[in-house]
CSV table of C-alpha atoms in Angstrom, one decimal:
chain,number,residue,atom,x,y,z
A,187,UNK,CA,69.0,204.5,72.4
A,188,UNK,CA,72.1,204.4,75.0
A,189,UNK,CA,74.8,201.8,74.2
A,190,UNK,CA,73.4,199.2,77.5
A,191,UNK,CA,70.0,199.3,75.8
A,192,UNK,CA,70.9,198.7,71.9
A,193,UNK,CA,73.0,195.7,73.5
A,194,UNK,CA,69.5,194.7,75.0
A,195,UNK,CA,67.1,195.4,72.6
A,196,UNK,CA,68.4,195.6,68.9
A,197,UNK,CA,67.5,193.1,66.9
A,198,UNK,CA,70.7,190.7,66.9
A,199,UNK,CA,71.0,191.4,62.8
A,200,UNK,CA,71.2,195.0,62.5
A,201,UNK,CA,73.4,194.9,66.2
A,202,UNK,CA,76.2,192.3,64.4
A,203,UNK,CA,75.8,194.8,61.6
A,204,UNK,CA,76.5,198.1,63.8
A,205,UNK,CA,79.0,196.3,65.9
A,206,UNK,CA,80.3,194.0,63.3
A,207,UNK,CA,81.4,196.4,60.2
A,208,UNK,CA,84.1,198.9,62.6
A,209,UNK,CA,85.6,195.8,64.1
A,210,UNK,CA,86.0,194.2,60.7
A,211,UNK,CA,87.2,197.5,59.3
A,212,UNK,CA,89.6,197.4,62.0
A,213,UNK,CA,91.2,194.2,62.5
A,214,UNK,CA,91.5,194.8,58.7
A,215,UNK,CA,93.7,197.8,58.4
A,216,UNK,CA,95.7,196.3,61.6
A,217,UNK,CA,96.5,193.6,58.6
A,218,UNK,CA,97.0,196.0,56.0
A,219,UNK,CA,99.5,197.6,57.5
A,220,UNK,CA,101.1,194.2,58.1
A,221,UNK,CA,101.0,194.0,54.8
A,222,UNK,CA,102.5,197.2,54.0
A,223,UNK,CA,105.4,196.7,56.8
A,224,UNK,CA,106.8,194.0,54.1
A,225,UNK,CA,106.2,195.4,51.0
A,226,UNK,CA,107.9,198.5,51.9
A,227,UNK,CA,111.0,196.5,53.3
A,228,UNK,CA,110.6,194.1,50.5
A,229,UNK,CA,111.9,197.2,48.1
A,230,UNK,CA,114.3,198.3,50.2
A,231,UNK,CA,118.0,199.3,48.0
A,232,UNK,CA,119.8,196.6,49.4
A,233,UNK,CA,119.3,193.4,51.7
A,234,UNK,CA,115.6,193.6,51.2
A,235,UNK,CA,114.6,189.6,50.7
A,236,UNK,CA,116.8,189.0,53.9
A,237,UNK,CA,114.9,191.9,55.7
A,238,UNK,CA,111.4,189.7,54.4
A,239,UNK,CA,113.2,186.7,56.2
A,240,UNK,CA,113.8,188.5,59.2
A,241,UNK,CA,110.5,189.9,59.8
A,242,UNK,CA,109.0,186.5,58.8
A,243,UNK,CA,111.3,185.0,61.6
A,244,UNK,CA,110.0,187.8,64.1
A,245,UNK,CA,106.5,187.0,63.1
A,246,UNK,CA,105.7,184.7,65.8
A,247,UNK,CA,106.9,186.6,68.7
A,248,UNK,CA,104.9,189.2,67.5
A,249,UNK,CA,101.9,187.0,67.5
A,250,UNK,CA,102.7,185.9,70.8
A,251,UNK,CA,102.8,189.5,72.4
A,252,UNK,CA,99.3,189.7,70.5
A,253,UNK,CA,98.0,186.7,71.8
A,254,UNK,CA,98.7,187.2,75.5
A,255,UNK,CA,97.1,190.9,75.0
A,256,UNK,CA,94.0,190.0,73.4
A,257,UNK,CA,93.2,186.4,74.9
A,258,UNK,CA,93.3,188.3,78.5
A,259,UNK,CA,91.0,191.0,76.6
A,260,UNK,CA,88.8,188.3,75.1
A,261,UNK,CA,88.3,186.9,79.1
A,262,UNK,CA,87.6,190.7,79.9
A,263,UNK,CA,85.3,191.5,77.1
A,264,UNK,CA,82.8,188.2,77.8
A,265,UNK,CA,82.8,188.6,81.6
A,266,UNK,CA,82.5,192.3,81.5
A,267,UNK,CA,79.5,191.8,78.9
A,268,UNK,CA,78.0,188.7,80.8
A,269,UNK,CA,78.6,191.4,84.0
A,270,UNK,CA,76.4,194.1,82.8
A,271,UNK,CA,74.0,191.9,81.2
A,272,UNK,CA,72.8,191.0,84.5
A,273,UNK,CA,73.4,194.4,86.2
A,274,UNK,CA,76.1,194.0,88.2
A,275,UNK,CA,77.9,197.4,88.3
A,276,UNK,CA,80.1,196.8,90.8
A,277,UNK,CA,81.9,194.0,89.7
A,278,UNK,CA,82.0,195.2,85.9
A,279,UNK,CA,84.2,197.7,87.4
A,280,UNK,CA,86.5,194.9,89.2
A,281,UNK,CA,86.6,193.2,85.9
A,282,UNK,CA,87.8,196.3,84.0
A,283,UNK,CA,90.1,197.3,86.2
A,284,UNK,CA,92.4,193.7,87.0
A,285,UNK,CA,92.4,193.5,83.4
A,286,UNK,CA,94.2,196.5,83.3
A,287,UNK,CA,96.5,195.3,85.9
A,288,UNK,CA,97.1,192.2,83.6
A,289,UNK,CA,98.4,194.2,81.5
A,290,UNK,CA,101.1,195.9,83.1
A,291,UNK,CA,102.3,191.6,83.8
A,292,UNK,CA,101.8,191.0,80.4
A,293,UNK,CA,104.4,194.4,79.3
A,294,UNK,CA,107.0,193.3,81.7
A,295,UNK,CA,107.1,189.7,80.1
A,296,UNK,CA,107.4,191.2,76.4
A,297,UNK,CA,109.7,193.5,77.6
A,298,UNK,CA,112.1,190.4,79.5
A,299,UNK,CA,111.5,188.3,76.7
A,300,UNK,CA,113.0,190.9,74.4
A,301,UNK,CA,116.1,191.8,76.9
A,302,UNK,CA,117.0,187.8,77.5
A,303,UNK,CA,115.2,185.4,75.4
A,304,UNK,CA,115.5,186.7,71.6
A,305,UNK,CA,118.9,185.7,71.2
A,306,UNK,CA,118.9,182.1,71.3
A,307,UNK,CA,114.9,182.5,69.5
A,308,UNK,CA,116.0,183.9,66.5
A,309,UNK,CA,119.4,181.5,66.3
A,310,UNK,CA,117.1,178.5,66.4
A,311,UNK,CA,115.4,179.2,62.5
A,312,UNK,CA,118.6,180.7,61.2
A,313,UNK,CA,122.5,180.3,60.9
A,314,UNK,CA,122.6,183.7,58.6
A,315,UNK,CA,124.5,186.5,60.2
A,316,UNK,CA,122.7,189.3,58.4
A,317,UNK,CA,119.1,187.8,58.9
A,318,UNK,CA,120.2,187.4,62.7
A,319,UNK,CA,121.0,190.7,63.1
A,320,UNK,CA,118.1,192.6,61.9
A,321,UNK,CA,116.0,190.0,63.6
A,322,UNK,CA,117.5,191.1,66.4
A,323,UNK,CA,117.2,194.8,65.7
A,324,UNK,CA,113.1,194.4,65.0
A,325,UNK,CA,112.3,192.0,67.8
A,326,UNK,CA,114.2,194.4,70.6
A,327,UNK,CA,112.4,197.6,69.5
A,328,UNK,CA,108.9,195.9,69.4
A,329,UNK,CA,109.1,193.9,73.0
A,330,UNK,CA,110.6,197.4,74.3
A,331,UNK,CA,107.5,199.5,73.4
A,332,UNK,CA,104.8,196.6,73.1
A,333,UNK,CA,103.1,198.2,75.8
A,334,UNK,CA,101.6,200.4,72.7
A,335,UNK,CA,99.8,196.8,71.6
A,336,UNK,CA,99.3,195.3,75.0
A,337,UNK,CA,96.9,198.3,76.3
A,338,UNK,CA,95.6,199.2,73.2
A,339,UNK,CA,94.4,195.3,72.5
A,340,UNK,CA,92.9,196.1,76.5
A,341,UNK,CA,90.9,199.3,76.2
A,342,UNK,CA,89.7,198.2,72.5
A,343,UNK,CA,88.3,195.2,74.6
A,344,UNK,CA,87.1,197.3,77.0
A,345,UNK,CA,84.9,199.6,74.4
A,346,UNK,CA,83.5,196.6,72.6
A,347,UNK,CA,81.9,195.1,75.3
A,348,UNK,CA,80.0,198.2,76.2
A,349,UNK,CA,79.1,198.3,72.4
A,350,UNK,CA,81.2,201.1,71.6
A,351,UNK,CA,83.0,199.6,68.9
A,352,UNK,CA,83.3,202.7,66.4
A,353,UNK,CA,85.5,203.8,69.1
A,354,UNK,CA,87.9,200.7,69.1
A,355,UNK,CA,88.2,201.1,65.4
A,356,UNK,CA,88.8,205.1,65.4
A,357,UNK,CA,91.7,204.1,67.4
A,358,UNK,CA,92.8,201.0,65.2
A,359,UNK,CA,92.5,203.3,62.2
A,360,UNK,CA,94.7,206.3,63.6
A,361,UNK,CA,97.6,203.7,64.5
A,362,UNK,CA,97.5,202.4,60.9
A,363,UNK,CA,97.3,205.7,59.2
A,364,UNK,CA,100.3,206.9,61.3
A,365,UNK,CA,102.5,203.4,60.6
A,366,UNK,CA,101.8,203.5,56.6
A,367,UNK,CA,102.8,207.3,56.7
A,368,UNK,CA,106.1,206.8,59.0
A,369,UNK,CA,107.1,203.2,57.1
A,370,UNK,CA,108.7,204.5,53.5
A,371,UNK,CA,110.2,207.9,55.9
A,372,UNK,CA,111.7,205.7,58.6
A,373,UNK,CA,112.5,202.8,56.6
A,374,UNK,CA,114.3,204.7,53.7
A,375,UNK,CA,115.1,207.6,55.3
A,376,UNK,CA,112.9,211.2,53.8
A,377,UNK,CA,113.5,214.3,54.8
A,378,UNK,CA,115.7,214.5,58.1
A,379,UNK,CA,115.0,210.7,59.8
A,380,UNK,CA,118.0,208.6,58.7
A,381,UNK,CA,117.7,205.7,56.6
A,382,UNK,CA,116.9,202.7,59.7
A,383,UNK,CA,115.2,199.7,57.3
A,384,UNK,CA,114.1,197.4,59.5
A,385,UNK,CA,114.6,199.2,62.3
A,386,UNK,CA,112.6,202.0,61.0
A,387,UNK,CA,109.5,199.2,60.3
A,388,UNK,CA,109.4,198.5,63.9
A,389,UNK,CA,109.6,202.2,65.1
A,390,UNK,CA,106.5,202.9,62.7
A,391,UNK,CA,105.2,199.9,64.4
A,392,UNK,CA,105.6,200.6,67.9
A,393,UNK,CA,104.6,204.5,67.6
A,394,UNK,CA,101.1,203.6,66.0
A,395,UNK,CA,100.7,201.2,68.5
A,396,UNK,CA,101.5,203.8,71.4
A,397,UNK,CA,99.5,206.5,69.6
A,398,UNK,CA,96.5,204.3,68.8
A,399,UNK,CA,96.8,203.2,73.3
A,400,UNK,CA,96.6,206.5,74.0
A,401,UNK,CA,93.6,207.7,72.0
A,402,UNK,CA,91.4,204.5,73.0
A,403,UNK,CA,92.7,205.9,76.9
A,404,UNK,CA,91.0,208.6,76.4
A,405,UNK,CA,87.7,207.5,75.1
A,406,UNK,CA,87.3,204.7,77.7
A,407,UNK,CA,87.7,207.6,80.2
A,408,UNK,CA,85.2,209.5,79.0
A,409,UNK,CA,82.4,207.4,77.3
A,410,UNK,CA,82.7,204.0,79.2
A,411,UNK,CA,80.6,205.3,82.7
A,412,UNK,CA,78.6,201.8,82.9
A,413,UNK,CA,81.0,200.7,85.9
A,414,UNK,CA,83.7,202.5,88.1
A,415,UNK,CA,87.0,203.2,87.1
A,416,UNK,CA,89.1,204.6,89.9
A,417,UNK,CA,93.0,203.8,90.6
A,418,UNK,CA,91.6,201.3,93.3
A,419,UNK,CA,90.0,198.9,90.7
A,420,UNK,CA,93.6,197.9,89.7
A,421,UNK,CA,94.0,195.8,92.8
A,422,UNK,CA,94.1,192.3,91.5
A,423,UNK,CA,91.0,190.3,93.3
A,424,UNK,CA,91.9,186.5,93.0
A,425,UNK,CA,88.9,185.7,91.8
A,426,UNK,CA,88.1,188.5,89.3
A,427,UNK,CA,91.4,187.4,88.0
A,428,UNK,CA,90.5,183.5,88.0
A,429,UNK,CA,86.9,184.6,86.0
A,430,UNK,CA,88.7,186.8,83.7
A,431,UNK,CA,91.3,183.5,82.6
A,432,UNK,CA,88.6,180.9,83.0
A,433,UNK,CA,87.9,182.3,79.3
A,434,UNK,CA,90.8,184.1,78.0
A,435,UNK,CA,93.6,181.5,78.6
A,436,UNK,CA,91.8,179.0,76.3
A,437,UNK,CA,91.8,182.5,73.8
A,438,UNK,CA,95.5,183.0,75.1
A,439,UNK,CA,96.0,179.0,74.0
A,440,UNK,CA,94.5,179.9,70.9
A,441,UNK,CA,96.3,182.9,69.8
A,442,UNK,CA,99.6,181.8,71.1
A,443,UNK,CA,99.1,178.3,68.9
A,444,UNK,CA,99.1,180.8,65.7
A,445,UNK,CA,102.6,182.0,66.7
A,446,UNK,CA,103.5,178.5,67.4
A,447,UNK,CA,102.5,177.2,64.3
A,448,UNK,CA,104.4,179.7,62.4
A,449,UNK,CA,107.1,179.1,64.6
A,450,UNK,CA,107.2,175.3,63.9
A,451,UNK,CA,106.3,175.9,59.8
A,452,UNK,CA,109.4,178.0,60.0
A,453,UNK,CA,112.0,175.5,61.4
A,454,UNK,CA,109.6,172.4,59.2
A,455,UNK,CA,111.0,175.1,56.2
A,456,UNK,CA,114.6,175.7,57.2
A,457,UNK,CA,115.5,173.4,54.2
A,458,UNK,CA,114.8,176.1,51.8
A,459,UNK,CA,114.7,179.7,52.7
A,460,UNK,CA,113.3,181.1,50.1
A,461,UNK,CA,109.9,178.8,50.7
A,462,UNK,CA,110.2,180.1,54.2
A,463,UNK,CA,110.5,183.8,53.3
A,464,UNK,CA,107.2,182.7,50.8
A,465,UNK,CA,105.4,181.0,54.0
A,466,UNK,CA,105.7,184.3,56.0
A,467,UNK,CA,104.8,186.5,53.1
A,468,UNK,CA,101.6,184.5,52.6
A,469,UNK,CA,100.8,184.6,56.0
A,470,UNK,CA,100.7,188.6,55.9
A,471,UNK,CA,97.8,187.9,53.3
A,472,UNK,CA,96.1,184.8,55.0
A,473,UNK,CA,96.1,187.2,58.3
A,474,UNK,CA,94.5,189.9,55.9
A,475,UNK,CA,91.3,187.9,55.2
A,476,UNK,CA,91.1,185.8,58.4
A,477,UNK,CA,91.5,189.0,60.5
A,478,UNK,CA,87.9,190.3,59.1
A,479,UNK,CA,86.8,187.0,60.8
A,480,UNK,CA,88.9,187.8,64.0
A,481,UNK,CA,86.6,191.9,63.6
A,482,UNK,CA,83.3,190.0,63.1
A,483,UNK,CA,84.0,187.3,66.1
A,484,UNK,CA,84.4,190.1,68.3
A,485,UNK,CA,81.6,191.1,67.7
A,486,UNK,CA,80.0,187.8,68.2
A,487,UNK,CA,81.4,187.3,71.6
A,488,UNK,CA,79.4,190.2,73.6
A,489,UNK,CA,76.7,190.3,71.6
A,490,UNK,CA,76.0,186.0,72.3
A,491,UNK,CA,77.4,187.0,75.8
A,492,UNK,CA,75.2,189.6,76.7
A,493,UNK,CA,72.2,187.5,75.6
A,494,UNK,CA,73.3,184.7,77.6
A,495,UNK,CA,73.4,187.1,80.7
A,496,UNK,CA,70.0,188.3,80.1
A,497,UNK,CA,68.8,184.2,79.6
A,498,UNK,CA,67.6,184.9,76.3
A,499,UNK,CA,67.8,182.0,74.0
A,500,UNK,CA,66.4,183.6,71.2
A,501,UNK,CA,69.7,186.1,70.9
A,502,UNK,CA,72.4,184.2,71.4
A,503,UNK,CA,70.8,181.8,68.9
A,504,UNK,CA,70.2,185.0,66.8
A,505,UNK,CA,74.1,185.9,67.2
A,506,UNK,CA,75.6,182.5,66.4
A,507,UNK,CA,73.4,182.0,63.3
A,508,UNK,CA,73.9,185.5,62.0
A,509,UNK,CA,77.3,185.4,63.0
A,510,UNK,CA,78.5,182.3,61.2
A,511,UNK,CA,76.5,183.5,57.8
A,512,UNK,CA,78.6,186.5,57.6
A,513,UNK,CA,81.5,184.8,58.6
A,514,UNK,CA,81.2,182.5,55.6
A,515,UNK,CA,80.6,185.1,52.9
A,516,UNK,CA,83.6,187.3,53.9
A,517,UNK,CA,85.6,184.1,53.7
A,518,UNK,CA,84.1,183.7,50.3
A,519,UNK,CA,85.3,187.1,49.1
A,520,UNK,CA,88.7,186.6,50.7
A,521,UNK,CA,89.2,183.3,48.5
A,522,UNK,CA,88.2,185.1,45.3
A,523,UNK,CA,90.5,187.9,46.0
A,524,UNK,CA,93.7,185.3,46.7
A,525,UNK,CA,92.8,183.1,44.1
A,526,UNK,CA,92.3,186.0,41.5
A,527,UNK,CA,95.3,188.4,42.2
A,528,UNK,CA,98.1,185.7,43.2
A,529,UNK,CA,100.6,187.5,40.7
A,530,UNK,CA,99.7,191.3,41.9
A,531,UNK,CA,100.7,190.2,45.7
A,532,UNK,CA,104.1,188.8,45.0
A,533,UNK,CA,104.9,191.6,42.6
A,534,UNK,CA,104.1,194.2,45.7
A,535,UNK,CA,106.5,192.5,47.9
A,536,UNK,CA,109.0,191.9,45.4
A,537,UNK,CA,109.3,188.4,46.6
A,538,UNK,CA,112.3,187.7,44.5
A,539,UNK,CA,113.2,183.9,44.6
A,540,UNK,CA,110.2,183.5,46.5
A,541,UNK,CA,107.8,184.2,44.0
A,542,UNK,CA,107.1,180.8,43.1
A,543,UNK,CA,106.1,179.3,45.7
A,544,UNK,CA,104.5,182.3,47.7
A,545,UNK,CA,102.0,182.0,44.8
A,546,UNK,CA,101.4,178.4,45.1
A,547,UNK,CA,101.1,178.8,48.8
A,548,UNK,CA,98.2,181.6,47.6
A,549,UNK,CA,96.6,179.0,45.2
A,550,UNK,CA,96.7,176.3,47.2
A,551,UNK,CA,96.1,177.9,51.3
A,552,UNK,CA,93.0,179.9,50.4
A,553,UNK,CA,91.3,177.0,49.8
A,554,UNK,CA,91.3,176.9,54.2
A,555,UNK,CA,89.9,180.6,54.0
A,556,UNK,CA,85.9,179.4,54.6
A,557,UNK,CA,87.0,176.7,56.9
A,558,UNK,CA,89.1,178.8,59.1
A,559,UNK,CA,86.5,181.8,59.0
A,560,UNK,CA,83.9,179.3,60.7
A,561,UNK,CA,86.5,177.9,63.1
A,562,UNK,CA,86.9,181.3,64.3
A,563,UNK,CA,83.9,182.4,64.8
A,564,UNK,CA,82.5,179.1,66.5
A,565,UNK,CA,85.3,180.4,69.3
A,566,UNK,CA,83.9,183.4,69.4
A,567,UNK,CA,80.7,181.7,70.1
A,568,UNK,CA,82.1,178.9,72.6
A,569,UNK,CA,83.9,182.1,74.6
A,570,UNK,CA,81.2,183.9,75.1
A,571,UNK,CA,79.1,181.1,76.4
A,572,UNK,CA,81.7,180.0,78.6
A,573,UNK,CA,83.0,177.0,76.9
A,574,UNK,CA,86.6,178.1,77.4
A,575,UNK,CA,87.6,174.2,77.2
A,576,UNK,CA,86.1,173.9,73.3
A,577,UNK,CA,87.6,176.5,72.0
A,578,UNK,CA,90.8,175.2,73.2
A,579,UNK,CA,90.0,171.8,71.7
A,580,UNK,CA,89.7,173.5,67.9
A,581,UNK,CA,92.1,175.7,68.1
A,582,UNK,CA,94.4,172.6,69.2
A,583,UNK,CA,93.6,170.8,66.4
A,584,UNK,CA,93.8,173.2,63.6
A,585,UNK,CA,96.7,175.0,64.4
A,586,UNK,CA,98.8,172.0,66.3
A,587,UNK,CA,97.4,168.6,66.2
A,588,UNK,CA,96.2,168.0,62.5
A,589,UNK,CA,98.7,170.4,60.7
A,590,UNK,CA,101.8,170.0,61.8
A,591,UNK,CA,102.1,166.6,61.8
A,592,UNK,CA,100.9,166.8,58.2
A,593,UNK,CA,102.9,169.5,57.0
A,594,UNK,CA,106.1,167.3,58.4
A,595,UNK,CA,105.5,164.3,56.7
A,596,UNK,CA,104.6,166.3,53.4
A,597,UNK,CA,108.1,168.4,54.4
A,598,UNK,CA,109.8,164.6,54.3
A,599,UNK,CA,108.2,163.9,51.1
A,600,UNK,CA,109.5,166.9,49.6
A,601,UNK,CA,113.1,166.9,50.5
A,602,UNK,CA,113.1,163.0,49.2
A,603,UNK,CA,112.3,164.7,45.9
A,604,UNK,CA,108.9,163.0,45.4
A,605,UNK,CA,106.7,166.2,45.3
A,606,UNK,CA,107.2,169.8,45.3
A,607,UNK,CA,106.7,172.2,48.1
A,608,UNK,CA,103.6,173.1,47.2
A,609,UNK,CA,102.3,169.9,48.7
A,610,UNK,CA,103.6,171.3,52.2
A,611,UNK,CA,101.1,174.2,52.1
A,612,UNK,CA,98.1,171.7,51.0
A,613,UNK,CA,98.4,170.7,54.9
A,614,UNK,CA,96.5,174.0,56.1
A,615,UNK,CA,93.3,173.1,54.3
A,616,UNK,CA,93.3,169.6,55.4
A,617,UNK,CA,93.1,170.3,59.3
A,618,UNK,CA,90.7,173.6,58.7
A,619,UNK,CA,88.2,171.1,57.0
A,620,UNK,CA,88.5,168.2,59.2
A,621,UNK,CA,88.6,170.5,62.4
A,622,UNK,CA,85.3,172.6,60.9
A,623,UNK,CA,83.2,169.1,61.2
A,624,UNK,CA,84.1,169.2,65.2
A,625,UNK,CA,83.9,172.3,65.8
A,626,UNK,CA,80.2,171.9,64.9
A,627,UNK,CA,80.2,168.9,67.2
A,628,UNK,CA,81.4,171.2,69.8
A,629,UNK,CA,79.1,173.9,69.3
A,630,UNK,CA,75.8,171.2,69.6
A,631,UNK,CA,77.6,169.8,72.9
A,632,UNK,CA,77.9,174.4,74.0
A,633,UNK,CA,74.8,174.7,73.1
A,634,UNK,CA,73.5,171.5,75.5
A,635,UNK,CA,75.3,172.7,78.4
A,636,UNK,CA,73.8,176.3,78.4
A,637,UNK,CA,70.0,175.7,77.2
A,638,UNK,CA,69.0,171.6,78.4
């Protein structure tokens, strides 16, 4: 059965299953090695808890690059799939190919923000001259070569929406393998590389990134031949470009209000840098389990997508129910594992003075996990039936409008000395519950629109 076809005719459970499991096992090493980026700096001879601060400062921008690569994927992966869905082989290769273009923007805007803007950035959440500096150090190298994790985030896109997504995570895996192995050379120095600390995190970084861009390259050369892709697809077409950000700027929104709310968490922290260094620790491990929710959304998005191209009802009501069950048991395991193992993950990072209260942000933040897991996935859903517009709305109100509010008035209670700051982190769960109960509002009003 050729890719096109299995997107047609495979029964929705076993397809989420097939497409489902690589993406999961992907987005989950791309956290793991997260994971591992701080635990090896975390051990590091000397400065390593202000190296911790420094990448949690980072973080954001980080998540920002991410955001603007995959949201502009997310828009290419649902029109691409809609695209071929209904046949439509000529512009499936328009679509491909001005997402490509995007790309090359999206590069030169990391690459400016890291020349110009980081500076006054990292001086906003930090008056520590050592913390500064190897911000500094790790944001430059990352914006410099993010155009490893701008294309790769493209092509992946690219892949999954033809079905091919055992392709997208052979390439996730090989830039994870190759950033564990260089971490603990680069960042202590083995062998004949130097000793760089955080500098050497971001090189590992960047180089998987670049290796794993390459590799995906290559197989969207040679296995995606649904659609045309010649040098004169790049020529941006308004209106290709318009379709493609119709649904990835809500995605961009979305992603970009992650770095945002880290962003704002930080500077709503400033008061005590050791619960800020525990915040962006904790946020490492909340990315671990809420990424295999990010793996099965994407799934979720062609596979209600192509449905919806085809007019069948019965699948894209296949795909949302099937996809919001799974959804909601690997958000189960993740609680289990958080809630179970809170000690083992602050010993790995060495957390220091941050020990405490990263493992009260553990107890107390996993309690979201189920919430946010269905939240995701109901954007999944919402992008791929065009609802660009309602997945903006959740992911405005449970990453902006219900939690940080919130967590500033706990943050007030705190430093009066009323509470601890484990009441700070009991925000998160708060505004994933209440913004769970609308997302399913949304989803009846999505589902209205496309089937009245």
């Amino acid at each position: 059965m050729t890719e096109n076809n299995r997107m047609k005719e495979m029964p929705v459970n076993r397809l989420m299953m097939r497409m489902g499991l690589p993406m999961i096992l992907s987005m989950a090493l791309q956290a793991v090695y997260n994971i591992v980026d701080s635990a090896f700096v975390g051990n590091m001879r000397e400065g390593g808890e202000a190296a911790l601060n420094a990448m949690t400062l980072a973080f954001p921008v980080q998540m920002l690059m991410v955001a603007l690569a995959i949201g502009t994927g997310v828009g290419v992966n649902a029109l691409l799939a809609r695209t071929l869905g209904q046949g439509n082989r000529e512009k499936a290769a328009k679509v491909a190919g001005n997402g490509l273009f995007l790309g090359a923007v999206i590069y030169l805007i990391c690459l400016l923000f890291g020349l110009a803007g980081a500076g006054a950035y990292i001086a906003s959440q930090t008056a520590d001259a050592q913390v500064i500096g190897m911000t500094h150090d790790y944001l430059f190298i990352c914006c410099t070569f993010s155009f490893g994790v701008v294309f790769f985030s493209l092509f992946e896109k690219l892949l999954q929406a033809t079905g091919r997504s055992l392709y997208s995570t052979i390439g996730q895996i090989t830039g994870a393998v190759i950033n564990i192995v260089l971490d603990p050379v680069m960042i202590y120095g083995l062998g004949p590389v130097p000793e760089l600390g955080v500098r050497g995190a971001a090189w590992a970084t960047v180089i998987g990134q670049v290796a794993s861009a390459v590799l995906l390259f290559v197989f969207h050369l040679r296995l995606n031949r649904e659609f045309d892709r010649g040098i004169r697809q790049l020529k941006p077409k308004t209106a290709v470009i318009r379709d493609i950000y119709t649904i990835g700027l809500p995605a961009i929104i979305a992603q970009a209000l992650m770095s945002v709310m880290v962003y704002a968490m930080n500077l709503i922290l400033k008061f005590d840098a050791a619960a800020q260094t525990a915040y962006g620790l904790f946020y490492k491990v909340q990315q671990f389990v809420l990424f295999l929710a990010f793996g099965l959304r994407d799934a979720i998005t062609p596979i209600v997508a192509y449905g919806c191209g085809m007019g069948s009802r019965k699948r894209v009501e296949d795909g949302i129910r099937y996809g919001l069950f799974y959804t909601a048991v690997l958000m189960a395991a993740g609680f289990a594992l958080t809630e179970l193992f809170p000690g083992a993950f602050a010993s790995l990072f060495n957390a220091g003075q941050s020990r405490a209260y990263f493992i009260g942000a553990m107890r107390v933040i996993s309690l979201s996990f189920v919430f946010a897991g269905i939240n995701i996935a109901l954007q999944g859903v919402y992008q791929a039936l065009g609802g660009g517009m309602e997945s903006l709305v959740l992911s405005l109100l449970r990453q902006f409008v219900i939690v940080l509010p919130l967590a500033y008035a706990f943050s007030l209670v705190v430093r009066s000395g009323l509470a601890g700051v484990s009441l700070i982190w009991w925000a998160i769960p708060i505004a994933e519950a209440l913004s769970c109960a609308a997302g399913c509002v949304l989803l009846r009003r999505i589902r209205r629109k496309n089937f009245s």
